[in-house]
Coordinates of C-alpha atoms in Angstrom, one line a residue:
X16 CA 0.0 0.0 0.0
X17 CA 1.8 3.1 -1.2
X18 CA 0.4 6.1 1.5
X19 CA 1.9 8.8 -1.2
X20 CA -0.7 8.1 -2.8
X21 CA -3.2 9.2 0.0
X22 CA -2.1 12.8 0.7
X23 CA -4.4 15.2 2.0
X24 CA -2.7 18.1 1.3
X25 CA -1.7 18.7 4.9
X26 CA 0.8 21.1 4.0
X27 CA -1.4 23.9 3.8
X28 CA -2.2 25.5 7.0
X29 CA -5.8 24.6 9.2
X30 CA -6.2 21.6 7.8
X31 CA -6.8 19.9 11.2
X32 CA -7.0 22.3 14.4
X33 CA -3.8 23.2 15.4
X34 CA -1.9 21.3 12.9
X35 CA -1.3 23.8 10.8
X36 CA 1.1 26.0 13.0
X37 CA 3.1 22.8 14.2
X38 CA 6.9 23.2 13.0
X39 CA 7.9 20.7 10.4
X40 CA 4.4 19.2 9.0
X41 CA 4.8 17.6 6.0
X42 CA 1.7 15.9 5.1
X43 CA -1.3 13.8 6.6
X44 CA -1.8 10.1 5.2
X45 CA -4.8 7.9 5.8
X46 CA -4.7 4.2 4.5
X47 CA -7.3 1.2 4.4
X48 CA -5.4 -0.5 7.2
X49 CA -5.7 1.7 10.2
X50 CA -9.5 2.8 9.3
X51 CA -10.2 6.2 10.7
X52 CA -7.2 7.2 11.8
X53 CA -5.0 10.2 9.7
X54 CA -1.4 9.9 10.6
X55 CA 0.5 13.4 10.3
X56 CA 4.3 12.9 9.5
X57 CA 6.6 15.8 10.7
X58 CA 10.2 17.1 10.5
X59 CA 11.0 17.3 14.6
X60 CA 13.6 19.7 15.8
X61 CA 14.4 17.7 18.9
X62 CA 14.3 14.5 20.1
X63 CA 15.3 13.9 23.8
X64 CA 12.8 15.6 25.7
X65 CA 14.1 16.3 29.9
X66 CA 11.9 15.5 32.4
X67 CA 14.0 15.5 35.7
X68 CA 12.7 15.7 38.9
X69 CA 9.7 13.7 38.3
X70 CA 10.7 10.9 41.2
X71 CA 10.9 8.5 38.0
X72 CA 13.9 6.7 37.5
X73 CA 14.6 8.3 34.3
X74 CA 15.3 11.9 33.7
X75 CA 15.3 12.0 29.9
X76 CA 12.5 10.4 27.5
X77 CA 12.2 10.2 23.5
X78 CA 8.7 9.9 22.1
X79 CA 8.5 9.2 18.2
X80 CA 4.8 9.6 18.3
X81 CA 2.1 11.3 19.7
X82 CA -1.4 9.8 20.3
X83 CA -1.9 6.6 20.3
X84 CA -3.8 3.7 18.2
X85 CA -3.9 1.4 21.3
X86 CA -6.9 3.8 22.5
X87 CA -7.0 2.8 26.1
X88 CA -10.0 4.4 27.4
X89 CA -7.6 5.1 31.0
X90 CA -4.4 6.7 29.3
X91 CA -3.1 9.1 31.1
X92 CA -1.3 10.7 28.4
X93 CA -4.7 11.9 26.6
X94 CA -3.8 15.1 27.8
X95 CA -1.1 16.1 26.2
X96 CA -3.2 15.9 22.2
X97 CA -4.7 19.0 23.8
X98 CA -1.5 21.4 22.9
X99 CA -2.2 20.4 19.4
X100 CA -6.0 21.5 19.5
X101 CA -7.1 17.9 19.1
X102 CA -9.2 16.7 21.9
X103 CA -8.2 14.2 24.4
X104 CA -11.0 11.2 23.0
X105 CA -11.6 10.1 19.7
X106 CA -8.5 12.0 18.3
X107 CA -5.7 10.9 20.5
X108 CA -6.8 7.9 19.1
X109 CA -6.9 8.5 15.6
X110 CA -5.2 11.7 15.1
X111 CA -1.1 10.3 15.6
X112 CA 1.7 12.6 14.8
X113 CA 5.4 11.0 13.7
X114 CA 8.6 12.6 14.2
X115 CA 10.1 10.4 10.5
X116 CA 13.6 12.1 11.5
X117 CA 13.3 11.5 14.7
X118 CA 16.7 9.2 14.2
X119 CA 18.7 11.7 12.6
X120 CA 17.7 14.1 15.3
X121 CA 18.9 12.2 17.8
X122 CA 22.1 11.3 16.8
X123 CA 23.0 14.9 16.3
X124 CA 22.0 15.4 19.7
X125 CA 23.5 12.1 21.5
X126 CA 26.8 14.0 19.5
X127 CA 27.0 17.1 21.6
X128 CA 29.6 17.4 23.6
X129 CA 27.3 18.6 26.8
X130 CA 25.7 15.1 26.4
X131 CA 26.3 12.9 30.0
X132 CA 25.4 9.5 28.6
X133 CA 22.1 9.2 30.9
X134 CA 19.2 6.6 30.9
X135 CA 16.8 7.5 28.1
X136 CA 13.4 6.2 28.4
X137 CA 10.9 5.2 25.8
X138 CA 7.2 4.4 25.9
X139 CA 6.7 6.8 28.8
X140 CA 4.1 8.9 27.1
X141 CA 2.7 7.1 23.9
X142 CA 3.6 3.6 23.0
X143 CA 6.5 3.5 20.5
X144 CA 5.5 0.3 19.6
X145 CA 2.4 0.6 18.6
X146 CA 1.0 -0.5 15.4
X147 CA 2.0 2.5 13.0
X148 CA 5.8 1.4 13.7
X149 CA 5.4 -1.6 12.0
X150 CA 5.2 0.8 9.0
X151 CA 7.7 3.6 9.6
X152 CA 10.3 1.4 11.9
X153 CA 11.7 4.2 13.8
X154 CA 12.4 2.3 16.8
X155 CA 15.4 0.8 15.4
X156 CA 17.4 4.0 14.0
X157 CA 16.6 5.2 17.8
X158 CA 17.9 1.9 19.5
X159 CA 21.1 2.0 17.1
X160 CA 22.0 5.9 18.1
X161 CA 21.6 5.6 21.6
X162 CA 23.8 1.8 21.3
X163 CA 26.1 3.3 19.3
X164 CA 26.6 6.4 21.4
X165 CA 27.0 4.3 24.6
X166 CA 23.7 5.7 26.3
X167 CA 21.2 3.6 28.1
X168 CA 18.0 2.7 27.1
X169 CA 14.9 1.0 28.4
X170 CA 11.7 0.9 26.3
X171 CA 7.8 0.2 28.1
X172 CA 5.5 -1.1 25.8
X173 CA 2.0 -3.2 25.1
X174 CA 3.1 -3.3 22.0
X175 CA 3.9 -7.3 20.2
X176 CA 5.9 -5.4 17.7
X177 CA 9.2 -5.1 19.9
X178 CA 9.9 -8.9 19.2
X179 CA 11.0 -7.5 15.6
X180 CA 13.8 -6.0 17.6
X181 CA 15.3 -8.4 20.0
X182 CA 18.1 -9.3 18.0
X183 CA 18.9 -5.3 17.7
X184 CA 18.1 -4.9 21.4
X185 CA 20.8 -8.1 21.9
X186 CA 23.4 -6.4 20.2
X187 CA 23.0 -3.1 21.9
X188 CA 22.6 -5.0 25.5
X189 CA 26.1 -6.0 24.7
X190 CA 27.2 -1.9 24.2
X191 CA 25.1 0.1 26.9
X192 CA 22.5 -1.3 29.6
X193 CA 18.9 -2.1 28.5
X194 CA 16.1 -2.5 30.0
X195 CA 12.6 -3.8 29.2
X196 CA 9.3 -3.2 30.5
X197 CA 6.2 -5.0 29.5
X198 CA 2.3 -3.4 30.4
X199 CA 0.4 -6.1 31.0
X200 CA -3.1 -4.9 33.7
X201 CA -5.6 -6.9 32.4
X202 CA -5.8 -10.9 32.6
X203 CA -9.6 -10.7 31.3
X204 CA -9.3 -10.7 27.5
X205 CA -12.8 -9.9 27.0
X206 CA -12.5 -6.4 29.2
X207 CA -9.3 -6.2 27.4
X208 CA -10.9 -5.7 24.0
X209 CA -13.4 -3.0 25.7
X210 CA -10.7 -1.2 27.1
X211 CA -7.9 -1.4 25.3
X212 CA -9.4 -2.1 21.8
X213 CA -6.3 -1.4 19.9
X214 CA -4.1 -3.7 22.0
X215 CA -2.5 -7.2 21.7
X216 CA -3.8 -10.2 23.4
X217 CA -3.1 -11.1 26.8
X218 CA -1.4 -14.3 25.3
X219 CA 0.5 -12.2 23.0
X220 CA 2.2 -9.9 25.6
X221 CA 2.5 -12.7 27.9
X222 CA 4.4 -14.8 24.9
X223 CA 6.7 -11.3 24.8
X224 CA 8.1 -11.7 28.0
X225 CA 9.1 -15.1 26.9
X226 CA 10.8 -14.3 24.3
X227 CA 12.4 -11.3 25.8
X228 CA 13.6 -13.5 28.7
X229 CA 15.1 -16.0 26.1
X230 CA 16.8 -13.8 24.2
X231 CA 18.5 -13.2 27.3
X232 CA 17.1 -9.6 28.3
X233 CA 15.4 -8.9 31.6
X234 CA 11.8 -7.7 31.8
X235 CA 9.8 -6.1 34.1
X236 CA 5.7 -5.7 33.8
X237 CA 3.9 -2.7 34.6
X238 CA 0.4 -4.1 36.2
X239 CA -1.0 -0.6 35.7
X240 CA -3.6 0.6 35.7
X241 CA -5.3 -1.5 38.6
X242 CA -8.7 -0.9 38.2
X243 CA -10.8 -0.6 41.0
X244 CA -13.8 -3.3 41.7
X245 CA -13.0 -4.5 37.5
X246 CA -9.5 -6.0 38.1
X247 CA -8.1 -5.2 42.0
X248 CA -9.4 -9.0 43.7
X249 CA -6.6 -10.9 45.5
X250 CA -8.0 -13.7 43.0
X251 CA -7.5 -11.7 39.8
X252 CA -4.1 -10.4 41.1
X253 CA -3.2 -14.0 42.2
X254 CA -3.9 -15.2 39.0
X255 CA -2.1 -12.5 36.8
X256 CA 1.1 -13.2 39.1
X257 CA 1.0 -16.4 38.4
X258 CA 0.9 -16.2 34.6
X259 CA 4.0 -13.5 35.0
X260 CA 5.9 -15.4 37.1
X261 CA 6.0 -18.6 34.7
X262 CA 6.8 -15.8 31.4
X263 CA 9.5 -15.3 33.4
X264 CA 8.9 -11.3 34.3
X265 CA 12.0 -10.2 36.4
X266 CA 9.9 -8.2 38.5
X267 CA 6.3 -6.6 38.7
X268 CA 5.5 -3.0 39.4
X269 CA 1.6 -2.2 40.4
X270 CA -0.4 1.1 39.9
X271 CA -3.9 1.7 40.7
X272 CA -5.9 4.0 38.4
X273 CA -4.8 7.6 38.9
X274 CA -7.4 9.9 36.5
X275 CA -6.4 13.3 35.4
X276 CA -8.1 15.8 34.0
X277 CA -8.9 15.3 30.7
X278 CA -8.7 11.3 31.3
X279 CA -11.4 11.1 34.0
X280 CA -14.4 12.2 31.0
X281 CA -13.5 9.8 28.5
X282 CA -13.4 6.6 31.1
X283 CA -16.4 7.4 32.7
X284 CA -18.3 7.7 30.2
X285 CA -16.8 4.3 29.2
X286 CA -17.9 3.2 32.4
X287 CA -21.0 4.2 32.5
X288 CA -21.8 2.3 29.1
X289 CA -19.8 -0.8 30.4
X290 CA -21.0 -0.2 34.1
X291 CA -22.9 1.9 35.2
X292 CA -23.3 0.1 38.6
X293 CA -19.7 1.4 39.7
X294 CA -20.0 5.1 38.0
X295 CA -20.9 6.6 42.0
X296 CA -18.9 4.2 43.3
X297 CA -16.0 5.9 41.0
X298 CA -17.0 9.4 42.0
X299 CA -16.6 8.8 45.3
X300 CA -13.3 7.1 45.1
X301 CA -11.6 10.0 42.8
X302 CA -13.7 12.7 44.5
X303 CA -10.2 14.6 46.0
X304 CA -8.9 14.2 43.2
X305 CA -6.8 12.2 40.6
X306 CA -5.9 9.6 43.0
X307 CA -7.8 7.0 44.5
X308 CA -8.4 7.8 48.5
X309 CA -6.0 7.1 50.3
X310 CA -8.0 4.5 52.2
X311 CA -8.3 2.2 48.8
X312 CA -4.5 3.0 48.3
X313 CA -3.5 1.7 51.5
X314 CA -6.0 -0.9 51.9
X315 CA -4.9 -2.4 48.1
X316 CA -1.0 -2.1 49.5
X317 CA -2.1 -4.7 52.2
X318 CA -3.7 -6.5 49.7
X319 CA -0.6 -6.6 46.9
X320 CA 2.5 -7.2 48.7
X321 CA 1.3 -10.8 50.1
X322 CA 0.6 -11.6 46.4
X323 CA 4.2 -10.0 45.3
X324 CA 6.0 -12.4 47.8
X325 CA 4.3 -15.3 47.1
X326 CA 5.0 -15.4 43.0
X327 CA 8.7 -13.5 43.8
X328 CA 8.3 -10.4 42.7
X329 CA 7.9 -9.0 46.5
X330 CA 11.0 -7.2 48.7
X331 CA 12.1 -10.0 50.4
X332 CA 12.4 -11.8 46.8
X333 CA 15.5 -9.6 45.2
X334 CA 18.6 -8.0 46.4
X335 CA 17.8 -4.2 47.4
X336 CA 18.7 -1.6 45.3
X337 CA 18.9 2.1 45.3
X338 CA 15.9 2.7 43.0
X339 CA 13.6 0.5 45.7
X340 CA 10.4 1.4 45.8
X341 CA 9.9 4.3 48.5
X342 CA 6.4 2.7 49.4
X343 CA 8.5 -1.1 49.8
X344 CA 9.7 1.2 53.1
X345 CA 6.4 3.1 55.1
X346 CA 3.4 1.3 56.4
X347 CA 0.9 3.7 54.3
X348 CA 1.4 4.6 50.6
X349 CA 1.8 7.7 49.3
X350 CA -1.0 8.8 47.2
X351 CA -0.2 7.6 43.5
X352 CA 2.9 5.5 45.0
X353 CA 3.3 2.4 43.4
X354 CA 3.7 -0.6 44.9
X355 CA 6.3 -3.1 43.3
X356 CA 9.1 -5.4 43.6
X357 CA 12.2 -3.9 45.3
X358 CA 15.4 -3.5 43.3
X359 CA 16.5 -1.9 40.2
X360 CA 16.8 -2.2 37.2
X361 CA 13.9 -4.6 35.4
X362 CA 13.0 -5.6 38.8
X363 CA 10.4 -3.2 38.9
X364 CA 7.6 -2.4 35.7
X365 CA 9.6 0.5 34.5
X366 CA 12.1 -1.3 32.4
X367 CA 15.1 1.0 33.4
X368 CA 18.4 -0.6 32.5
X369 CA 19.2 -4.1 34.6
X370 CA 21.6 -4.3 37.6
X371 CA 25.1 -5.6 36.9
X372 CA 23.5 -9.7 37.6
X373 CA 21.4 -9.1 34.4
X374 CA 24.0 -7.5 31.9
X375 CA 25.0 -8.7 29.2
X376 CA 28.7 -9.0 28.4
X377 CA 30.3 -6.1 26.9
X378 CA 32.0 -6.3 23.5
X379 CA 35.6 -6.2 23.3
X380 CA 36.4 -1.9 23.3
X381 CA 39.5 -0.3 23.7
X382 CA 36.9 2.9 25.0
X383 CA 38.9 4.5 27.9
X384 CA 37.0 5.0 31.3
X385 CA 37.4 8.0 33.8
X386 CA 38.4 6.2 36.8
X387 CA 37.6 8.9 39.1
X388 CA 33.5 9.0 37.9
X389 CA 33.7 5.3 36.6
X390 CA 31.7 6.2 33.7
X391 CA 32.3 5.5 30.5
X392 CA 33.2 7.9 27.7
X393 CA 32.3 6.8 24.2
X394 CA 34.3 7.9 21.5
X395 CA 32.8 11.2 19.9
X396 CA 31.2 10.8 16.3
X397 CA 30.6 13.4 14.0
X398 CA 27.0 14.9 14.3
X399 CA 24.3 13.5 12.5
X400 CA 23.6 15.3 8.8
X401 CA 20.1 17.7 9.4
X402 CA 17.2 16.1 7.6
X403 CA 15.9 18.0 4.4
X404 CA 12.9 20.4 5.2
X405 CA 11.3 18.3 3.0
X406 CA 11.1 14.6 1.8
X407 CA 13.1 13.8 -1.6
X408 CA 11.2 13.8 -4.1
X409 CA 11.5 10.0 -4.9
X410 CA 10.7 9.5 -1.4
X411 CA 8.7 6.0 -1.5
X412 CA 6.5 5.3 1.7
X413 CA 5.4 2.1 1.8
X414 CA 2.9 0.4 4.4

């Protein structure tokens, strides 16, 4: 399917809300294949965005798109579609924006000289995996330049697609740290496909973490969002635990629902199609706020950590590490604290890069390292070449 063949003039300005003043749009492109969704290709300026001080174990992020086809009705990054004019419903879902240089970009950046070789997270906002990468593969131009630069990586995904890129994410285990993160909340397939319509399967993420494990890799799975009364029983969290424990997962992180503003609409009116038993229920649990209460909070803590121990994904299971959980340490949660498996690395959901027990062996590199800091210091490359304004004009984009 050629998609130059289904431009919708883009170019000129107002053709969507908002998308006509972004920076670097190139066109819009609909095809048969993702049915109701216009995907709108742009030149980015930047790649690594900094987010420090967010109490996440990652200070720096790269996100090659924006919105997302999975359309989980719960997403908390909704949001963020409204700095584009687009609304936070039906067009985060169908209206997805892709950075096509994003690669080049980032090379050029991962070149400057300021440049301290930090973690850099993906899948934190939108999933990069998500089904537009299996046309524009822009995942593994990223991998390569953060590999190749000797930067750390850890990706968090629902998406099936990263098996594509295990062998890349083999090589580059063998350059820098990586870490991988699986999302896996729901063990009901049916509420799955009412919730997450644009997801994989249960079985198909689950099958994920076996691969990643054989190929080596640690990986981590982000049981978020819990969702209260829907998927929050011991027996539903037993059973979950028990299907990640014999994938393999390296360690389990746990987040109940946390609803925002701009999120909270879109689920409940979900819910109140899907349920409308639990809609006051709902409004009584989020009623301070985005956060459940912290009652439900500390009562679900209590709840979690017996079912954490018994599969070994609790504190007790894994050596302590300095990113341990802060909750793994009080007797009441924080609100919006999540509760997981002490440790670092991929013993917790996030997917940041593994401890030293689950690296892989580094490739013969005559690389120098500061023995005062103990941190390495690639050799410097020559920046990146800037993209074109435009695409050539023989540019071929094929589905």
């Amino acid at each position: 399917m050629r998609w130059a063949g289904q431009q919708l003039d883009a170019e000129a300005p107002g053709t969507l809300p908002g998308l006509g003043s972004i920076a670097g749009l190139v066109r819009s492109v609909t095809t048969p294949e993702f049915q109701g969704v216009t995907f709108h290709e742009v030149l980015a300026r930047s790649a690594l965005n900094s987010v420090p001080g967010t109490g996440l174990p990652f200070n720096w992020t790269i996100n090659p798109y924006r919105g997302c086809t999975h359309a989980c009705r719960y997403c908390f990054a909704r949001p963020t579609h409204k700095y584009l004019e687009l609304d936070e419903g039906a067009d985060f879902d169908q209206q997805i924006v892709v950075k096509t240089n994003v690669a080049d970009v980032l090379r050029r950046e991962l070149a400057r000289p300021s440049w301290r070789f930090e973690q850099v997270a993906l899948g934190t906002n939108t999933d990069p995996y998500q089904r537009a990468e299996g046309r524009y593969r822009l995942l593994p131009g990223i991998i390569q330049a953060l590999a190749d630069s000797g930067t750390p990586l850890s990706i968090l995904t629902k998406g099936t697609l990263l098996r594509r890129d295990l062998p890349l994410l083999q090589a580059a285990a063998e350059q820098v740290s990586v870490g991988i993160g699986v999302s896996l909340a729901l063990g009901d397939e049916e509420l799955r496909r009412r919730l997450e319509p644009g997801v994989p399967s249960v079985r198909g993420r689950l099958e994920l973490i076996r691969a990643v494990r054989e190929a080596g890799l640690p990986c981590g799975v982000m049981v978020a969002p819990v969702l209260p009364w829907l998927t929050d029983s011991a027996e539903q969290l037993d059973h979950l635990f028990a299907e990640l424990a014999a994938a393999g997962a390296t360690g389990v992180t746990t987040l109940v629902l946390h609803l925002r503003p701009g999120v909270k609409p879109w689920f409940m009116s979900w819910l109140a199609e899907e349920r409308p038993d639990l809609v006051k229920r709902y409004e009584d649990l989020y009623s301070r706020g985005s956060n459940a209460a912290p009652s439900y909070l500390k009562a679900f803590e209590v709840k979690v950590r017996p079912l954490l121990e018994k599969h070994g994904f609790g504190r007790s299971s894994h050596r302590a590490g300095r990113d341990a959980s802060i909750s793994s340490r009080r007797s009441s949660p924080r609100p919006g604290t999540p509760v997981e498996a002490a440790g670092q690395g991929s013993l917790s959901g996030w997917g940041e890069p593994t401890s030293d027990r689950f690296r892989a062996p580094r490739r013969a590199d005559p690389t120098p390292f500061d023995t005062s800091t103990t941190r390495r210091h690639p050799p410097r490359r020559q920046p990146a070449p800037v993209p074109p304004i435009t695409p050539e004009p023989d540019q071929q984009t094929l589905f």
